[in-house]
Amino acid sequence: MNMINRALRWFFFAIIIKPIVKLVIGLRYQNKPILPEDGPALIIANHNSHLDTMVLISLLPLKVLHKVQPVAAADYFLKNKFIAWFALNIIGILPIERQSERQTRSPVEQCAEALKKGKILIFFPEGSRGHPETMSELKYGVVKLAEQCPQVPIYPIYMHGLGKSLPKGDALLVPFFCDVVFSEPMHFQPNLFEQVKARFEQMQSSVKLPKWD
Amino acid sequence: MFFDLSSLQPVTQVFGSLFVLLLVATLVSFMLSRSKPQTDYSELTQRINSWWIMMGVFALSLYMGPMVTILMFAMLSFIALKEYFSMTPTRLVDRRVLFWAYLTIPLQYYFISIGWYGMFIIFIPVYAFLFIPFRMVLAGETKNYLRAVGNIHWGLMLTVFTLSHLAYLVVLPNEAEVKNLMVSGSGAALLLYLVLLTQLNDVSQYVWGKLFGKNKIAPAISPNKTREGLIGGVLTTGLLAMALAETLTPMLWWHGLLVGLGIGMAGFIGDVSLSAIKRDIGIKDCGQLIPGHGGILDRLDSLTFTAPLFFHVIRYCYY
């Protein structure tokens, strides 16, 4: 069964998602891509749209697909049986309980464990999807996680345009180019929180494109 | 002679010479970067590499027949419209209207594929232009309504309507008149003639401007455009158009000269009118899709004006 899911996952990304991301949406890189070639690695990105995860996974080569795990909210994605199966096996999420009363293990520990297994985690430090093209306040989780795994490189990525293509609460995809900004990998350090914030501000300022009116 | 050039079809002759020209350019840029390693030629190399890719795509459409050409230009319109919507301000309430705007592309190119000229010529500037404001009224937001309508309409005009004239060129000649796709006056030959002249017009206006440019024409819009560059470019394009007229088109040599002068002027207007849009938005290039050239619209800007002009002259006078 596991093999079948793994094959389905491969086909889903190779045949459906990658072509949609590359042809219908279209990616424009601001500078040369800087991406992890193997796990463990932590990719952190801004979050506006369900497309974010799809684009980030499409950026990575298919040969590391089985190591990629987007960190996602358990209460949102495990509500319904089919969505849960799809999220866990095809998208390959690492489900995290957001409400503390339902947590059996701390989310940070769960992520750290996955990194120790050599996974490439996709982590949205803002928590949930915000409004298109505005970054919400960063949460502290990313720092706690980096503290647990100081050896793991952190790859910040900034994406623009996806919140317009598929905003929260809409199901119709309208094509807009997605601008992707890459940045040098970071490691744990005492003032990581400020560093990450500054990095995202810097990446955000390199994209000069319109917001919604 | 080992290889008889005159036995080749006109399109292949002209396209082959372009191939040789680009080969020479590649060699020269390679030797330049070898002999002067301290100077940075990366933009030139990037530009030439991008020309190879563009030539390759264009060759594919020329030699694969009308349907492939139509599909290719539909794809080009899609990328250009996406680039346009990605750089201009749009309203959140118009998200679904933009979706309708994208849907005009398959329709417009379908009308071309069946050769329905009447529909091809009015579909965008009449029906799409009436439907879109209507659909926006249904959304119910009046703030910036006029600006948003204008924005979407001009986007469709530039990226779908004008560019689709390039595709109509390949179905324009009556099949009974032109059986072979590669001979003079065939769709492929007309398309090659127009695209070649428009692109070389860009290059020659740039070169003339660099060499002799003094009097700026529209410094507020495009500071590099000079009267000397424009005149030199238009004359060069006119002469080249005259030289190629009888090889690729049904025109006489002096018709070719006039049309070439027109293409030179229209190319200039297309170029500066896109520059005005970019100035208005406050960006330099429409994107980075074609390394060294900017976005796809930066490369197609002149064609947005030359394509309808050339198309209508040819259709009215010869087909």
Short mmCIF file of N, CA and C in Angstrom, two decimals, chain A residues 83-211:
data_model
loop_
_atom_site.label_atom_id
_atom_site.label_comp_id
_atom_site.label_asym_id
_atom_site.label_seq_id
_atom_site.Cartn_x
_atom_site.Cartn_y
_atom_site.Cartn_z
N ILE A 83 -10.01 13.85 2.50
CA ILE A 83 -9.01 14.92 2.52
C ILE A 83 -7.82 14.50 3.38
N ALA A 84 -8.11 13.82 4.48
CA ALA A 84 -7.03 13.37 5.36
C ALA A 84 -6.11 12.41 4.62
N TRP A 85 -6.71 11.45 3.90
CA TRP A 85 -5.89 10.49 3.15
C TRP A 85 -5.05 11.23 2.12
N PHE A 86 -5.70 12.15 1.42
CA PHE A 86 -5.01 12.90 0.37
C PHE A 86 -3.87 13.74 0.96
N ALA A 87 -4.16 14.45 2.04
CA ALA A 87 -3.16 15.33 2.65
C ALA A 87 -1.98 14.53 3.18
N LEU A 88 -2.27 13.40 3.81
CA LEU A 88 -1.20 12.62 4.44
C LEU A 88 -0.36 11.87 3.42
N ASN A 89 -1.03 11.28 2.40
CA ASN A 89 -0.30 10.39 1.50
C ASN A 89 0.14 11.03 0.20
N ILE A 90 -0.66 11.92 -0.33
CA ILE A 90 -0.30 12.52 -1.62
C ILE A 90 0.49 13.80 -1.42
N ILE A 91 -0.06 14.72 -0.62
CA ILE A 91 0.71 15.94 -0.33
C ILE A 91 1.83 15.61 0.64
N GLY A 92 1.58 14.65 1.53
CA GLY A 92 2.62 14.20 2.46
C GLY A 92 2.81 15.12 3.64
N ILE A 93 1.71 15.68 4.16
CA ILE A 93 1.86 16.65 5.24
C ILE A 93 2.31 16.00 6.55
N LEU A 94 2.91 16.85 7.39
CA LEU A 94 3.20 16.47 8.76
C LEU A 94 2.15 17.19 9.60
N PRO A 95 1.12 16.44 10.09
CA PRO A 95 0.01 17.12 10.76
C PRO A 95 0.40 17.58 12.16
N ILE A 96 -0.01 18.80 12.48
CA ILE A 96 0.31 19.42 13.76
C ILE A 96 -0.99 19.89 14.41
N GLU A 97 -1.17 19.58 15.68
CA GLU A 97 -2.34 20.10 16.40
C GLU A 97 -2.09 21.54 16.82
N ARG A 98 -3.03 22.45 16.46
CA ARG A 98 -2.82 23.85 16.79
C ARG A 98 -3.28 24.17 18.22
N GLN A 99 -4.46 23.61 18.59
CA GLN A 99 -4.95 23.90 19.94
C GLN A 99 -4.17 23.07 20.95
N SER A 100 -3.70 23.75 22.00
CA SER A 100 -2.80 23.07 22.94
C SER A 100 -3.51 21.95 23.70
N GLU A 101 -4.86 22.06 23.89
CA GLU A 101 -5.53 21.01 24.69
C GLU A 101 -5.58 19.67 23.95
N ARG A 102 -5.45 19.73 22.61
CA ARG A 102 -5.53 18.47 21.85
C ARG A 102 -4.15 17.88 21.58
N GLN A 103 -3.11 18.66 21.91
CA GLN A 103 -1.76 18.20 21.60
C GLN A 103 -1.34 17.05 22.50
N THR A 104 -0.82 16.01 21.89
CA THR A 104 -0.22 14.94 22.69
C THR A 104 1.29 15.15 22.77
N ARG A 105 1.83 15.71 21.66
CA ARG A 105 3.26 16.05 21.65
C ARG A 105 3.38 17.49 21.18
N SER A 106 4.45 18.16 21.55
CA SER A 106 4.58 19.55 21.11
C SER A 106 4.89 19.56 19.62
N PRO A 107 4.31 20.51 18.90
CA PRO A 107 4.54 20.59 17.45
C PRO A 107 6.02 20.71 17.10
N VAL A 108 6.75 21.46 17.90
CA VAL A 108 8.17 21.65 17.62
C VAL A 108 8.91 20.32 17.68
N GLU A 109 8.55 19.49 18.69
CA GLU A 109 9.20 18.18 18.80
C GLU A 109 8.90 17.31 17.59
N GLN A 110 7.63 17.35 17.17
CA GLN A 110 7.24 16.56 15.99
C GLN A 110 8.08 16.94 14.78
N CYS A 111 8.26 18.25 14.59
CA CYS A 111 9.04 18.72 13.44
C CYS A 111 10.51 18.32 13.59
N ALA A 112 11.03 18.49 14.80
CA ALA A 112 12.44 18.16 15.04
C ALA A 112 12.70 16.69 14.75
N GLU A 113 11.74 15.85 15.13
CA GLU A 113 11.86 14.42 14.89
C GLU A 113 11.96 14.13 13.39
N ALA A 114 11.08 14.79 12.63
CA ALA A 114 11.09 14.59 11.18
C ALA A 114 12.43 15.03 10.58
N LEU A 115 12.96 16.14 11.08
CA LEU A 115 14.25 16.62 10.56
C LEU A 115 15.35 15.62 10.89
N LYS A 116 15.26 15.02 12.08
CA LYS A 116 16.28 14.02 12.45
C LYS A 116 16.22 12.81 11.54
N LYS A 117 15.04 12.55 10.96
CA LYS A 117 14.90 11.44 10.01
C LYS A 117 15.37 11.84 8.62
N GLY A 118 15.87 13.06 8.48
CA GLY A 118 16.40 13.49 7.18
C GLY A 118 15.37 14.08 6.24
N LYS A 119 14.23 14.52 6.79
CA LYS A 119 13.17 15.08 5.94
C LYS A 119 13.49 16.53 5.53
N ILE A 120 12.86 16.95 4.44
CA ILE A 120 12.90 18.36 4.04
C ILE A 120 11.55 18.95 4.45
N LEU A 121 11.55 19.74 5.50
CA LEU A 121 10.28 20.27 6.00
C LEU A 121 9.96 21.59 5.32
N ILE A 122 8.68 21.75 4.96
CA ILE A 122 8.20 23.05 4.47
C ILE A 122 7.39 23.66 5.59
N PHE A 123 7.82 24.81 6.03
CA PHE A 123 7.28 25.39 7.26
C PHE A 123 6.87 26.82 6.99
N PHE A 124 5.64 27.17 7.37
CA PHE A 124 5.18 28.55 7.18
C PHE A 124 5.24 29.28 8.51
N PRO A 125 6.25 30.11 8.72
CA PRO A 125 6.42 30.72 10.04
C PRO A 125 5.33 31.70 10.45
N GLU A 126 4.47 32.11 9.49
CA GLU A 126 3.37 33.02 9.86
C GLU A 126 2.24 32.27 10.53
N GLY A 127 2.30 30.93 10.51
CA GLY A 127 1.18 30.17 11.06
C GLY A 127 0.19 29.83 9.99
N SER A 128 -0.82 30.72 9.75
CA SER A 128 -1.82 30.36 8.74
C SER A 128 -1.76 31.33 7.56
N ARG A 129 -2.60 31.05 6.55
CA ARG A 129 -2.62 31.87 5.34
C ARG A 129 -3.14 33.26 5.66
N GLY A 130 -2.40 34.27 5.27
CA GLY A 130 -2.84 35.64 5.54
C GLY A 130 -3.55 36.21 4.34
N HIS A 131 -3.66 37.53 4.31
CA HIS A 131 -4.26 38.21 3.16
C HIS A 131 -3.24 38.25 2.03
N PRO A 132 -3.72 38.29 0.78
CA PRO A 132 -2.79 38.29 -0.35
C PRO A 132 -1.75 39.39 -0.23
N GLU A 133 -0.51 39.01 -0.46
CA GLU A 133 0.59 39.98 -0.56
C GLU A 133 0.82 40.84 0.66
N THR A 134 0.34 40.38 1.84
CA THR A 134 0.76 41.05 3.06
C THR A 134 1.27 39.98 4.00
N MET A 135 2.42 40.21 4.58
CA MET A 135 2.95 39.21 5.51
C MET A 135 2.41 39.51 6.90
N SER A 136 1.90 38.48 7.57
CA SER A 136 1.45 38.71 8.94
C SER A 136 2.65 38.52 9.87
N GLU A 137 2.43 38.82 11.12
CA GLU A 137 3.48 38.70 12.15
C GLU A 137 4.06 37.29 12.16
N LEU A 138 5.36 37.18 12.20
CA LEU A 138 5.97 35.86 12.29
C LEU A 138 5.72 35.28 13.68
N LYS A 139 5.56 33.96 13.73
CA LYS A 139 5.42 33.32 15.03
C LYS A 139 6.77 32.77 15.47
N TYR A 140 6.85 32.44 16.74
CA TYR A 140 8.15 32.11 17.30
C TYR A 140 8.55 30.65 17.05
N GLY A 141 7.62 29.84 16.56
CA GLY A 141 7.87 28.41 16.39
C GLY A 141 9.12 28.07 15.61
N VAL A 142 9.39 28.83 14.57
CA VAL A 142 10.53 28.54 13.72
C VAL A 142 11.85 28.64 14.50
N VAL A 143 11.91 29.57 15.45
CA VAL A 143 13.13 29.73 16.25
C VAL A 143 13.31 28.55 17.19
N LYS A 144 12.20 28.17 17.82
CA LYS A 144 12.25 27.02 18.73
C LYS A 144 12.71 25.77 17.98
N LEU A 145 12.19 25.62 16.77
CA LEU A 145 12.56 24.45 15.97
C LEU A 145 14.04 24.50 15.60
N ALA A 146 14.50 25.67 15.18
CA ALA A 146 15.90 25.80 14.79
C ALA A 146 16.83 25.55 15.98
N GLU A 147 16.37 25.92 17.17
CA GLU A 147 17.16 25.71 18.37
C GLU A 147 17.34 24.22 18.64
N GLN A 148 16.28 23.47 18.35
CA GLN A 148 16.35 22.01 18.55
C GLN A 148 17.29 21.34 17.55
N CYS A 149 17.36 21.88 16.35
CA CYS A 149 18.19 21.28 15.30
C CYS A 149 19.14 22.33 14.74
N PRO A 150 20.14 22.74 15.49
CA PRO A 150 21.01 23.85 15.03
C PRO A 150 21.82 23.51 13.78
N GLN A 151 21.96 22.22 13.47
CA GLN A 151 22.77 21.84 12.30
C GLN A 151 21.99 21.99 10.98
N VAL A 152 20.66 21.98 11.08
CA VAL A 152 19.84 21.92 9.86
C VAL A 152 19.80 23.31 9.19
N PRO A 153 20.13 23.37 7.89
CA PRO A 153 20.08 24.66 7.21
C PRO A 153 18.63 25.12 6.98
N ILE A 154 18.42 26.43 7.08
CA ILE A 154 17.09 27.01 6.88
C ILE A 154 17.10 27.80 5.59
N TYR A 155 16.19 27.48 4.66
CA TYR A 155 16.13 28.17 3.36
C TYR A 155 14.92 29.08 3.31
N PRO A 156 15.12 30.41 3.42
CA PRO A 156 13.96 31.30 3.31
C PRO A 156 13.57 31.53 1.84
N ILE A 157 12.28 31.43 1.56
CA ILE A 157 11.78 31.68 0.19
C ILE A 157 10.58 32.63 0.29
N TYR A 158 10.58 33.64 -0.60
CA TYR A 158 9.45 34.56 -0.62
C TYR A 158 8.71 34.40 -1.95
N MET A 159 7.39 34.26 -1.86
CA MET A 159 6.59 34.10 -3.09
C MET A 159 5.59 35.24 -3.20
N HIS A 160 5.42 35.73 -4.44
CA HIS A 160 4.45 36.81 -4.67
C HIS A 160 3.55 36.42 -5.83
N GLY A 161 2.25 36.67 -5.70
CA GLY A 161 1.34 36.44 -6.82
C GLY A 161 0.36 35.32 -6.59
N LEU A 162 0.72 34.37 -5.73
CA LEU A 162 -0.15 33.20 -5.55
C LEU A 162 -1.42 33.57 -4.79
N GLY A 163 -1.30 34.56 -3.90
CA GLY A 163 -2.49 35.01 -3.18
C GLY A 163 -3.50 35.63 -4.13
N LYS A 164 -2.99 36.08 -5.32
CA LYS A 164 -3.91 36.60 -6.33
C LYS A 164 -4.47 35.46 -7.16
N SER A 165 -3.64 34.46 -7.44
CA SER A 165 -4.09 33.34 -8.27
C SER A 165 -5.16 32.52 -7.56
N LEU A 166 -4.96 32.27 -6.27
CA LEU A 166 -5.91 31.45 -5.52
C LEU A 166 -5.95 31.94 -4.08
N PRO A 167 -6.73 33.01 -3.82
CA PRO A 167 -6.76 33.54 -2.45
C PRO A 167 -7.57 32.65 -1.53
N LYS A 168 -7.42 32.92 -0.23
CA LYS A 168 -8.17 32.18 0.79
C LYS A 168 -9.66 32.28 0.50
N GLY A 169 -10.36 31.18 0.56
CA GLY A 169 -11.80 31.20 0.42
C GLY A 169 -12.30 31.17 -1.01
N ASP A 170 -11.40 31.06 -1.99
CA ASP A 170 -11.83 30.99 -3.39
C ASP A 170 -11.37 29.67 -3.99
N ALA A 171 -12.15 29.14 -4.92
CA ALA A 171 -11.78 27.85 -5.49
C ALA A 171 -11.39 27.97 -6.97
N LEU A 172 -11.58 29.16 -7.58
CA LEU A 172 -11.27 29.32 -9.00
C LEU A 172 -9.86 29.87 -9.16
N LEU A 173 -9.05 29.13 -9.92
CA LEU A 173 -7.68 29.57 -10.13
C LEU A 173 -7.61 30.53 -11.30
N VAL A 174 -7.13 31.75 -11.05
CA VAL A 174 -6.92 32.73 -12.11
C VAL A 174 -5.42 32.94 -12.25
N PRO A 175 -4.86 32.68 -13.45
CA PRO A 175 -3.40 32.70 -13.57
C PRO A 175 -2.77 34.08 -13.37
N PHE A 176 -1.78 34.12 -12.53
CA PHE A 176 -0.87 35.26 -12.39
C PHE A 176 0.52 34.66 -12.28
N PHE A 177 1.52 35.36 -12.77
CA PHE A 177 2.88 34.86 -12.58
C PHE A 177 3.20 34.83 -11.10
N CYS A 178 3.94 33.81 -10.69
CA CYS A 178 4.40 33.74 -9.32
C CYS A 178 5.88 34.13 -9.30
N ASP A 179 6.19 35.20 -8.59
CA ASP A 179 7.59 35.60 -8.45
C ASP A 179 8.17 34.91 -7.23
N VAL A 180 9.30 34.24 -7.43
CA VAL A 180 9.92 33.50 -6.34
C VAL A 180 11.28 34.13 -6.04
N VAL A 181 11.48 34.51 -4.78
CA VAL A 181 12.76 35.09 -4.38
C VAL A 181 13.46 34.10 -3.45
N PHE A 182 14.72 33.79 -3.78
CA PHE A 182 15.49 32.87 -2.95
C PHE A 182 16.48 33.67 -2.11
N SER A 183 16.95 33.03 -1.05
CA SER A 183 17.90 33.70 -0.17
C SER A 183 18.86 32.66 0.39
N GLU A 184 20.06 33.12 0.75
CA GLU A 184 21.09 32.22 1.28
C GLU A 184 20.58 31.46 2.51
N PRO A 185 20.97 30.18 2.66
CA PRO A 185 20.52 29.43 3.84
C PRO A 185 21.04 30.03 5.15
N MET A 186 20.24 29.86 6.22
CA MET A 186 20.61 30.39 7.54
C MET A 186 20.73 29.22 8.52
N HIS A 187 21.33 29.51 9.67
CA HIS A 187 21.42 28.51 10.73
C HIS A 187 20.98 29.12 12.04
N PHE A 188 20.82 28.27 13.05
CA PHE A 188 20.39 28.81 14.34
C PHE A 188 21.44 29.77 14.90
N GLN A 189 20.97 30.89 15.43
CA GLN A 189 21.83 31.85 16.12
C GLN A 189 20.94 32.59 17.11
N PRO A 190 21.54 33.22 18.14
CA PRO A 190 20.72 33.82 19.20
C PRO A 190 19.63 34.76 18.70
N ASN A 191 19.92 35.62 17.71
CA ASN A 191 18.88 36.56 17.28
C ASN A 191 18.22 36.13 15.96
N LEU A 192 18.00 34.83 15.83
CA LEU A 192 17.45 34.30 14.58
C LEU A 192 16.12 34.94 14.19
N PHE A 193 15.27 35.18 15.20
CA PHE A 193 13.95 35.73 14.92
C PHE A 193 14.05 37.05 14.15
N GLU A 194 14.91 37.95 14.62
CA GLU A 194 15.09 39.24 13.96
C GLU A 194 15.72 39.05 12.58
N GLN A 195 16.66 38.11 12.51
CA GLN A 195 17.34 37.83 11.24
C GLN A 195 16.35 37.36 10.18
N VAL A 196 15.48 36.43 10.59
CA VAL A 196 14.49 35.89 9.65
C VAL A 196 13.56 37.01 9.18
N LYS A 197 13.12 37.83 10.13
CA LYS A 197 12.24 38.95 9.81
C LYS A 197 12.91 39.88 8.79
N ALA A 198 14.17 40.22 9.07
CA ALA A 198 14.91 41.12 8.18
C ALA A 198 15.06 40.50 6.80
N ARG A 199 15.34 39.20 6.76
CA ARG A 199 15.51 38.49 5.50
C ARG A 199 14.24 38.58 4.66
N PHE A 200 13.10 38.35 5.31
CA PHE A 200 11.84 38.39 4.56
C PHE A 200 11.53 39.80 4.08
N GLU A 201 11.83 40.80 4.92
CA GLU A 201 11.60 42.17 4.48
C GLU A 201 12.45 42.50 3.26
N GLN A 202 13.69 42.03 3.30
CA GLN A 202 14.62 42.29 2.19
C GLN A 202 14.12 41.62 0.91
N MET A 203 13.66 40.37 1.04
CA MET A 203 13.17 39.64 -0.15
C MET A 203 11.91 40.29 -0.68
N GLN A 204 11.05 40.71 0.26
CA GLN A 204 9.79 41.34 -0.13
C GLN A 204 10.03 42.63 -0.91
N SER A 205 11.05 43.39 -0.50
CA SER A 205 11.29 44.67 -1.16
C SER A 205 11.89 44.48 -2.56
N SER A 206 12.43 43.30 -2.85
CA SER A 206 12.99 43.09 -4.19
C SER A 206 11.91 42.78 -5.22
N VAL A 207 10.68 42.53 -4.78
CA VAL A 207 9.58 42.31 -5.72
C VAL A 207 8.76 43.59 -5.79
N LYS A 208 8.82 44.26 -6.93
CA LYS A 208 8.06 45.51 -7.05
C LYS A 208 6.86 45.28 -7.95
N LEU A 209 5.84 44.67 -7.42
CA LEU A 209 4.65 44.38 -8.21
C LEU A 209 3.41 44.84 -7.48
N PRO A 210 2.35 45.08 -8.24
CA PRO A 210 1.18 45.67 -7.62
C PRO A 210 0.42 44.72 -6.70
N LYS A 211 -0.19 45.30 -5.70
CA LYS A 211 -1.14 44.55 -4.88
C LYS A 211 -2.51 44.69 -5.53
#
